XYZ file of C-alpha atoms in Angstrom:
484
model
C -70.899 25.261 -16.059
C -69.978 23.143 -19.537
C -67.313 25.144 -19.870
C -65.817 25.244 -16.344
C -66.092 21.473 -16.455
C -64.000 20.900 -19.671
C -61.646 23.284 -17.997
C -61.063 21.192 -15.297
C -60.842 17.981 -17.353
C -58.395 19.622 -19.158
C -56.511 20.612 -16.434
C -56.305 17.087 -14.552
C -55.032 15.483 -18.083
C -52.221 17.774 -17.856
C -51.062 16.873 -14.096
C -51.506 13.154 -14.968
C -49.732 13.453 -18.066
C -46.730 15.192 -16.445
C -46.927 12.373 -13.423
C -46.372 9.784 -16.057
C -43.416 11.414 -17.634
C -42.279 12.231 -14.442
C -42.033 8.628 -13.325
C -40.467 7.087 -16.944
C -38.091 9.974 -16.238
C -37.324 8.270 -12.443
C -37.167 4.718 -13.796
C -33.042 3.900 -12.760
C -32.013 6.430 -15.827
C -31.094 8.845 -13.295
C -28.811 6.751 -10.952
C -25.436 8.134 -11.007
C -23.374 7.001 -14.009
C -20.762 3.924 -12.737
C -19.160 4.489 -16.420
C -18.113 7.679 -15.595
C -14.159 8.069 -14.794
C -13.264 10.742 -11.756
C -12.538 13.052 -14.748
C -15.931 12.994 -16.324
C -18.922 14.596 -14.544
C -22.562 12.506 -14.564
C -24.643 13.581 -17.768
C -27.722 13.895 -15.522
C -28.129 17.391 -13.905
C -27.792 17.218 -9.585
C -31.474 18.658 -9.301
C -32.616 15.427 -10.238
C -30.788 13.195 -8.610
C -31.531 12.521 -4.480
C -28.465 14.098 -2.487
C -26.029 11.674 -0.548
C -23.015 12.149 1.274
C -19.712 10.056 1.185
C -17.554 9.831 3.424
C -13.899 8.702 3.719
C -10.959 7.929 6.028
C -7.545 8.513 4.090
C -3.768 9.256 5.255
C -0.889 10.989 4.174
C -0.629 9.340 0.580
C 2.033 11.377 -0.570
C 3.903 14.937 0.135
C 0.672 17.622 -0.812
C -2.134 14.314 -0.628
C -4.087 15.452 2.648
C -3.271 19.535 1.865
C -5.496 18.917 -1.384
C -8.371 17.511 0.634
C -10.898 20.398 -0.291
C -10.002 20.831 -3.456
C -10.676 17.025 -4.049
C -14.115 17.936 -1.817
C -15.036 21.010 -4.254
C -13.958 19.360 -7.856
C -16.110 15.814 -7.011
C -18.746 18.226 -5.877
C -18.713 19.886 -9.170
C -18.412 16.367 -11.377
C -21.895 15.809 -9.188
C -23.501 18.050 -7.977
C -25.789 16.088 -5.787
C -23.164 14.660 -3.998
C -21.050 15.586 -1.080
C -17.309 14.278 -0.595
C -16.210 14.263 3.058
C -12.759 13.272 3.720
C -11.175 12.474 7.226
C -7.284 12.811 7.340
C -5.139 10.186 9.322
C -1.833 10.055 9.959
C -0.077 6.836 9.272
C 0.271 6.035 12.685
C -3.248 5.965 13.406
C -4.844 5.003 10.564
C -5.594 1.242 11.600
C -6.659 2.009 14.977
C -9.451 4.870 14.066
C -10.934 2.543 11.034
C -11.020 -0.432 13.503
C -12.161 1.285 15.974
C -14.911 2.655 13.645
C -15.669 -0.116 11.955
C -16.312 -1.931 15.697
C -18.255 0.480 16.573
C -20.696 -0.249 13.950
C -20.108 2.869 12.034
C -17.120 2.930 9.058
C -16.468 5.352 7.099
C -17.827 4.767 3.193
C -14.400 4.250 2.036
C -11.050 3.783 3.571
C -7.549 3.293 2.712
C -5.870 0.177 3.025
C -3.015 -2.265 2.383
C -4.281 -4.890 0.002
C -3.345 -7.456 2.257
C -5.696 -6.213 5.099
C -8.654 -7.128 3.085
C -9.036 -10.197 4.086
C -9.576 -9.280 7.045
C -12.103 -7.009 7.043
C -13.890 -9.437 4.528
C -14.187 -12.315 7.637
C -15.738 -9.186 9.508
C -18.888 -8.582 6.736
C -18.185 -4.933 6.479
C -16.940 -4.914 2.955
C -19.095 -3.862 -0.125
C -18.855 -5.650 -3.183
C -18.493 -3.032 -6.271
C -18.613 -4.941 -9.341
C -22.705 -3.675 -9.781
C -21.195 -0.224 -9.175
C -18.321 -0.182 -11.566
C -19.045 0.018 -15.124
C -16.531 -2.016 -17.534
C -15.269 1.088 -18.873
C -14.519 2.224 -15.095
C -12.803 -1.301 -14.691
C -10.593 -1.288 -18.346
C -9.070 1.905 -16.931
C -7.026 -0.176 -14.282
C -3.912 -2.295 -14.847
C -5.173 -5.730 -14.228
C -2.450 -7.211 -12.249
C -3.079 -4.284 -9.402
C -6.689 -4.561 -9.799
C -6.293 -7.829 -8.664
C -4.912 -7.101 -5.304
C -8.148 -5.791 -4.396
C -10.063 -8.982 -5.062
C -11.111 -11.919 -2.992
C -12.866 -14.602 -5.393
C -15.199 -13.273 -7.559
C -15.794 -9.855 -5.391
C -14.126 -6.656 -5.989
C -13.968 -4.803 -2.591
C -12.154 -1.534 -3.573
C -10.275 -0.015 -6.244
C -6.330 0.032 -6.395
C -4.526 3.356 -5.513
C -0.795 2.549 -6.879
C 1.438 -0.005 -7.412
C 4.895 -0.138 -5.792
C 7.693 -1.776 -4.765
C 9.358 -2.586 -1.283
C 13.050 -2.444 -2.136
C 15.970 -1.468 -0.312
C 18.330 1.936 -0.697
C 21.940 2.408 -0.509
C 24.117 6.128 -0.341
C 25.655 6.133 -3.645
C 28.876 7.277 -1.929
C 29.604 4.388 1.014
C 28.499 1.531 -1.288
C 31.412 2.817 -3.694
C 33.859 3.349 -1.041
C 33.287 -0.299 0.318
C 33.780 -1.100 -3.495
C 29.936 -2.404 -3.943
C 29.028 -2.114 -7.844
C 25.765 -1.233 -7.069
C 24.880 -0.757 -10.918
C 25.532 -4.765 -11.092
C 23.114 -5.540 -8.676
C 20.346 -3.235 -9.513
C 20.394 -5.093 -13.382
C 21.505 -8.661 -11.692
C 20.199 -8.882 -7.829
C 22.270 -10.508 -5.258
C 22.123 -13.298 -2.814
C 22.549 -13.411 0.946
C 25.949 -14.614 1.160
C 26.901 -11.162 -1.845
C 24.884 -8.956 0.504
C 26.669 -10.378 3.937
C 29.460 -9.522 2.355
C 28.815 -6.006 1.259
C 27.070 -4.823 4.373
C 30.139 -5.603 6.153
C 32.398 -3.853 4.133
C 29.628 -0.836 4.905
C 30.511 -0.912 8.372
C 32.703 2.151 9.899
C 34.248 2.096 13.933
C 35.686 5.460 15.217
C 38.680 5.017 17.406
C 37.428 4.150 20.347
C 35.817 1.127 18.507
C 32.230 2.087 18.294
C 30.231 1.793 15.256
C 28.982 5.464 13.168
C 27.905 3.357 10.604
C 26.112 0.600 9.698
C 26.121 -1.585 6.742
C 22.102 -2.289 6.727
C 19.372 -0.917 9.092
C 16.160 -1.937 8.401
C 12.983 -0.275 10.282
C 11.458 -3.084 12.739
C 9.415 -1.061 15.009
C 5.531 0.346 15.207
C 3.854 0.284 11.550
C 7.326 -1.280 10.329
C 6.917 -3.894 13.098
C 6.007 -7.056 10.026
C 7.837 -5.463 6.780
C 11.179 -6.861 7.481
C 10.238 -10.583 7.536
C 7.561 -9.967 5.154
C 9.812 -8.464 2.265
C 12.892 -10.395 2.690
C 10.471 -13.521 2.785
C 9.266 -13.275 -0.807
C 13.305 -14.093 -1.848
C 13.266 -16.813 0.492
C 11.192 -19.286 -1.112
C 8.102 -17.929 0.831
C 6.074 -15.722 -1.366
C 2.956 -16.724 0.169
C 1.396 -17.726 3.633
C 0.078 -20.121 1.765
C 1.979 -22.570 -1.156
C -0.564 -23.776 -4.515
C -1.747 -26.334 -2.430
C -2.902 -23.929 0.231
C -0.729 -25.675 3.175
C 0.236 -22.609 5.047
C 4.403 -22.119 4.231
C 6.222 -20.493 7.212
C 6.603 -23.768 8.930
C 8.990 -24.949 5.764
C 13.077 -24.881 6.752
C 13.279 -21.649 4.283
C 11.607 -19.726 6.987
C 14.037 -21.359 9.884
C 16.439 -20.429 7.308
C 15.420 -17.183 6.397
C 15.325 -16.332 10.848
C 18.756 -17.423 11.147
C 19.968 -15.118 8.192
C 18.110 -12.392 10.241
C 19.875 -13.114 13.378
C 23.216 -13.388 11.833
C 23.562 -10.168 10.054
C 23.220 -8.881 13.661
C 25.372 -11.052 15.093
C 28.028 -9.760 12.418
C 27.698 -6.370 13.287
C 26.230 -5.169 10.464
C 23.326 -4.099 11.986
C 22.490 -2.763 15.223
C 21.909 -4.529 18.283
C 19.048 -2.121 18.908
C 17.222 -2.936 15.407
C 14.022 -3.834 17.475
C 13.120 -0.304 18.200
C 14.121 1.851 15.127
C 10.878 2.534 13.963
C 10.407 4.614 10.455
C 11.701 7.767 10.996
C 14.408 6.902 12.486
C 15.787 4.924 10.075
C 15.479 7.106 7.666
C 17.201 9.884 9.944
C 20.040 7.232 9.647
C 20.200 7.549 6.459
C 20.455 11.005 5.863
C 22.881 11.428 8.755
C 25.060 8.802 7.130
C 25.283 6.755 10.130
C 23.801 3.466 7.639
C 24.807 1.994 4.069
C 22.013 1.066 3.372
C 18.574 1.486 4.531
C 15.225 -0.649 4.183
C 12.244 -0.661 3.425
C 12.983 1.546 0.707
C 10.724 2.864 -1.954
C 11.191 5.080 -5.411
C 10.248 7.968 -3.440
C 12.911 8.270 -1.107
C 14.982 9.217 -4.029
C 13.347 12.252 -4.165
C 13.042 12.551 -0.522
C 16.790 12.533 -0.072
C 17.115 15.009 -3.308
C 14.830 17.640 -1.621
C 16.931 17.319 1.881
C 20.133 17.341 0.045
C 19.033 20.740 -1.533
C 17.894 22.408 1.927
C 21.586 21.593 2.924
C 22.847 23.555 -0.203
C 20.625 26.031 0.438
C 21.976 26.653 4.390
C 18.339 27.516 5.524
C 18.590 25.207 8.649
C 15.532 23.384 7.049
C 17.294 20.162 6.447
C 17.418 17.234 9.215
C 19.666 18.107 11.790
C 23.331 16.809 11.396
C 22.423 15.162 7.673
C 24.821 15.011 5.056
C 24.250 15.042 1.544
C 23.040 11.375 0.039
C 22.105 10.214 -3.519
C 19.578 7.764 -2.694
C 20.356 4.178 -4.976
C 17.530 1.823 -5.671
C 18.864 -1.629 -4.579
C 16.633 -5.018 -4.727
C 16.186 -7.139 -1.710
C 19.171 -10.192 -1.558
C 17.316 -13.911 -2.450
C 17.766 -16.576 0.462
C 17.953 -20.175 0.283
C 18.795 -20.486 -3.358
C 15.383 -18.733 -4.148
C 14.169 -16.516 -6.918
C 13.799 -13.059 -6.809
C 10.220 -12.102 -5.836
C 10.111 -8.884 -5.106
C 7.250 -7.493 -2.678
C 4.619 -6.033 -4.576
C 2.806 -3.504 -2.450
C -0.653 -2.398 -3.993
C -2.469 -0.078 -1.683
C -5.751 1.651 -2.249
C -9.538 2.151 -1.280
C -12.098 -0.443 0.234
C -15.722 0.355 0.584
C -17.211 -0.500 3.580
C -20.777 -0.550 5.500
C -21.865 -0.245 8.764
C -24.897 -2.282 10.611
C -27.213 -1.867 7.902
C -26.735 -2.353 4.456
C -26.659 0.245 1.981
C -28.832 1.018 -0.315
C -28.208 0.579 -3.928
C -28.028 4.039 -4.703
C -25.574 4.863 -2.136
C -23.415 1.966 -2.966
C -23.312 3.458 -7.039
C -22.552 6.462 -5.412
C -19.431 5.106 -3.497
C -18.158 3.759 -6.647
C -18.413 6.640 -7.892
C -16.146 8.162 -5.214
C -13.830 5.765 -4.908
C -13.153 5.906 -8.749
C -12.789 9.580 -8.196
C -9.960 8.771 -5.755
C -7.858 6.343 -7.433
C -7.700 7.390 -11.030
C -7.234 10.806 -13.232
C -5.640 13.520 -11.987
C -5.906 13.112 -8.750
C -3.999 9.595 -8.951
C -1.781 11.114 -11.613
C -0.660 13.647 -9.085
C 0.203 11.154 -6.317
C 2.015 8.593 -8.387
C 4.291 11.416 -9.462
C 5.138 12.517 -6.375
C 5.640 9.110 -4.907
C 8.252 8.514 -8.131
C 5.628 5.700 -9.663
C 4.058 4.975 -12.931
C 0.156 5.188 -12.392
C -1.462 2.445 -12.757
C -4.985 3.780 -14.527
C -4.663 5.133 -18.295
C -6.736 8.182 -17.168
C -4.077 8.658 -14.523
C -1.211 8.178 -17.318
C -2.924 10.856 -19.982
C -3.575 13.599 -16.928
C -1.056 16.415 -16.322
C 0.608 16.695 -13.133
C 1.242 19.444 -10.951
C 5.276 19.602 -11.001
C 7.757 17.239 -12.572
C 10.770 16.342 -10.580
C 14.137 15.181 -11.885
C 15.270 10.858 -11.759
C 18.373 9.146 -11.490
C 18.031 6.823 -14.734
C 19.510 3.904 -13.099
C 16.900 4.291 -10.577
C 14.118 4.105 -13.044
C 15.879 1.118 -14.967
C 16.229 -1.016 -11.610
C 12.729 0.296 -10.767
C 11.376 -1.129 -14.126
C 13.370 -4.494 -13.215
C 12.185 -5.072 -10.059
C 8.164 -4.244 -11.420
C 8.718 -7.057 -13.905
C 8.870 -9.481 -11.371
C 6.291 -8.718 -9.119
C 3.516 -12.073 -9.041
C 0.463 -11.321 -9.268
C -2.268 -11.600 -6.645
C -3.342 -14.620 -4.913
C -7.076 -14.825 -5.295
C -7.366 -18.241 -4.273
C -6.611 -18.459 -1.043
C -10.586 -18.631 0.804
C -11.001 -15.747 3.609
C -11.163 -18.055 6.708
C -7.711 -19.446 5.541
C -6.502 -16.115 4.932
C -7.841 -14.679 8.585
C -6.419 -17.435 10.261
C -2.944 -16.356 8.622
C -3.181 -12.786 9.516
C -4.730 -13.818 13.695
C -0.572 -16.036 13.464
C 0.936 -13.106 12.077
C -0.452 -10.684 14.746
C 0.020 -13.176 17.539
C 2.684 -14.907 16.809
C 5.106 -13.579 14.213
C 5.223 -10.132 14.796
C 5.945 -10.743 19.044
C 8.151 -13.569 17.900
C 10.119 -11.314 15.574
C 10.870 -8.513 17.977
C 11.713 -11.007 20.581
C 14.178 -12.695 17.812
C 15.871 -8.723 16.552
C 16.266 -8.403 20.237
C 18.308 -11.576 21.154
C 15.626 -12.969 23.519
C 14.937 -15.950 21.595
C 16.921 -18.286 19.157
C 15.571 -18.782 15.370
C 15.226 -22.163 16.179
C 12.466 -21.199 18.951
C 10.805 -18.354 16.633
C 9.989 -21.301 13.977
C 9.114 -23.867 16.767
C 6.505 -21.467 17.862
C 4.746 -20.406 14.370
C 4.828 -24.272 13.634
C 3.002 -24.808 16.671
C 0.471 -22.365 16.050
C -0.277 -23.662 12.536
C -0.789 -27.200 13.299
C -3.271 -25.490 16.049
C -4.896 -23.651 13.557
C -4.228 -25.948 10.198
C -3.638 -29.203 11.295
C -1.233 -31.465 10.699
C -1.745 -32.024 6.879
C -2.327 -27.956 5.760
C 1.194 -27.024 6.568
C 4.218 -27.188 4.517
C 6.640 -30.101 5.551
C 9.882 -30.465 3.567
């Protein structure tokens, strides 16, 4: 009976001593590892760690993005094992509308892709997750500052940056030298409205009957496009901000009357269609390649190698190619500068938010979106996308990772590329959220109605600016907006 009893003694200091080094074991040292890059799996094995699932709403990125969803599923899978990447592909088109409509609806994805200048306004709706507690520094030192930036509002850091680009404009290397335009000028020196004017006239082409076959600028103004036009040629206009230093919101300054009436005209001239209002994306890039446009906006590096890949489907006589497009060598070209301004280019840093839904996350699951969304936007995977989109990552791990297939560059391209980066400003992280959401309700309301309204002849310039005044006196008063 002695002995049965110093058995069992025995046998219960075992299972308490393997409780307690079960539990020291459990103590936070097996949260996922935020210091971990997307290339480096977590040192802890997945048995021990409590299975989650992420999930994500992301569109077209770039040409093979979306076709390497489950591959991205299987190698995050295998970097941690307890952990299950589930991606939801989106076209362009409907991206907004399904994450708003999920996000209403109480029930966002994880992590979404966005325009840095949407934040804001998911921020005035509560649904974004602050990741600084999630990101390790060595997760953070991986990413260019200036683009990390962009995906800041004060102190918070609500996502991680995906790329940095620029919203340019693109001419066919042939028609800008027949109307005499030395294009390799203004990609090292810029040019200003009354030098563009000018050279999108000369771009202009009548048939005998006197009907234009093509145009000297077209610029995409309808659907997703519907803001970009303003927006881009607005940064060269003395207006690279909603808001100036002071935080007085700037559209209701004479460069924005200014700016409208320079919109108007080049219309007016002829140098642009009458029908600008409703040439959404597509087709103004099926301008392009059919040449019936000198120039084309908004343009990015990619559409180099966009037009490159069409041009060889016309070589190769496969009927692949667009229907009725010629063969065009697509020029980098920066946006002209209005009302004596400086050249600020538009520097367009897109990338991943993480969001929650009507309750909050727990701490685990919120490491474990970092860890996703660092998965996303850096290594390989982001090494792979910037390449294909013609851009220079902007995370070292991206920069040292191989990519799948290398793809040939017009030089000059690069070099006006490299010029126009240099002068991208960096983020405005001052501006508070409620002044930013009241911004982006005028923009929605009033700008982007007002501007199709304007491309369309229905109302003068004079009448757009009246009406943005008006509506930010209504929502800034009289002393937060610009008067000059």
């Amino acid at each position: 009976m002695k002995k049965r009893s110093s058995v069992l003694t025995l046998f219960l200091s075992v299972i308490m001593m393997l409780s307690l080094l079960s539990a020291c074991a459990g103590n936070g040292n097996n949260a996922p590892d935020a210091t971990n890059s997307g290339n480096k799996g977590s040192s802890n094995s997945g048995s021990e760690l409590k299975k989650d699932t992420i999930t994500a709403l992301l569109p077209p990125v770039s040409a093979n993005y979306q076709a390497r969803f489950t591959d991205m599923e299987k190698e995050f899978n295998a970097l941690y094992p307890h952990l299950t990447l589930k991606i939801e592909p989106a076209s362009w088109e409907d991206m907004t509308q399904k994450l708003d409509t999920q996000v209403n609806a109480g029930s966002p994805p994880d992590i979404a892709w966005v325009g840095s200048t949407g934040i804001s306004k998911y921020a005035a709706l509560n649904v974004l997750i602050d990741l600084n507690a999630a990101l390790s520094d060595e997760v953070k030192a991986d990413y260019d500052e200036v683009a990390m930036k962009y995906f800041q509002l004060g102190n918070s850091q609500y996502g991680l940056p995906a790329y940095l680009a620029i919203h340019s404009i693109g001419g066919n290397k042939q028609f800008l030298e027949k109307a005499g335009i030395d294009w390799k000028n203004v990609q090292q020196n810029g040019w200003t409205y009354d030098q563009f004017r000018d050279a999108i006239s000369k771009g202009v082409v009548k048939n005998d009957k006197g009907e234009t076959t093509q145009y000297g600028f077209v610029f995409a103004t309808s659907g997703v496009t519907s803001k970009d036009y303003l927006g881009i040629m607005a940064k060269s206009a003395g207006l690279p901000d909603y808001f100036d230093k002071n935080l007085k919101f700037s559209y209701t300054s004479k460069n924005f009357l200014g700016l409208l009436e320079a919109i108007r005209q080049m219309i007016d001239d002829g140098s642009m269609p009458k029908e600008l209002s409703s040439i959404d994306a597509g087709k103004r890039w099926n301008m392009f390649l059919t040449g019936q446009t000198m120039i084309t906006g908004k343009g990015l590096a990619s559409f180099e190698n966009s037009a490159r890949l069409n041009n060889e489907k016309i070589k190769a006589n496969d009927g692949s190619a667009v229907a009725d497009s010629i063969e065009a060598e697509y020029i980098a070209l920066p946006t002209p500068t209005f009302n004596g301004a400086d050249y600020i280019p538009t520097a367009v840093v897109d990338g991943y938010i993480a969001l929650r839904g009507k309750k909050d996350p727990s701490e685990e699951h919120i490491k474990n979106i970092g860890l996703a969304i660092n998965f996303l936007s850096s290594g390989s995977i982001a090494a792979n996308y910037s390449n294909e989109l013609f851009l220079s990552p902007i995370t070292e791990s991206a920069r040292n990772a191989a990519v799948l297939e290398q793809y040939p560059r017009n030089e000059e391209n690069v070099k006006a590329d490299q010029i126009m980066m240099s002068k991208a400003v960096p983020a405005r992280t001052d501006i508070p959220t409620d002044l930013a959401a009241e911004a982006l309700k005028i923009e929605t309301e009033v700008i982007v109605p007002k501007l199709q309204a304007l491309l369309a002849n229905e109302i003068s310039p004079q009448k757009m600016y009246d009406a943005v005044k008006a509506a930010a006196i209504k929502s800034f008063g009289e002393d937060g907006i610009v008067v000059d």
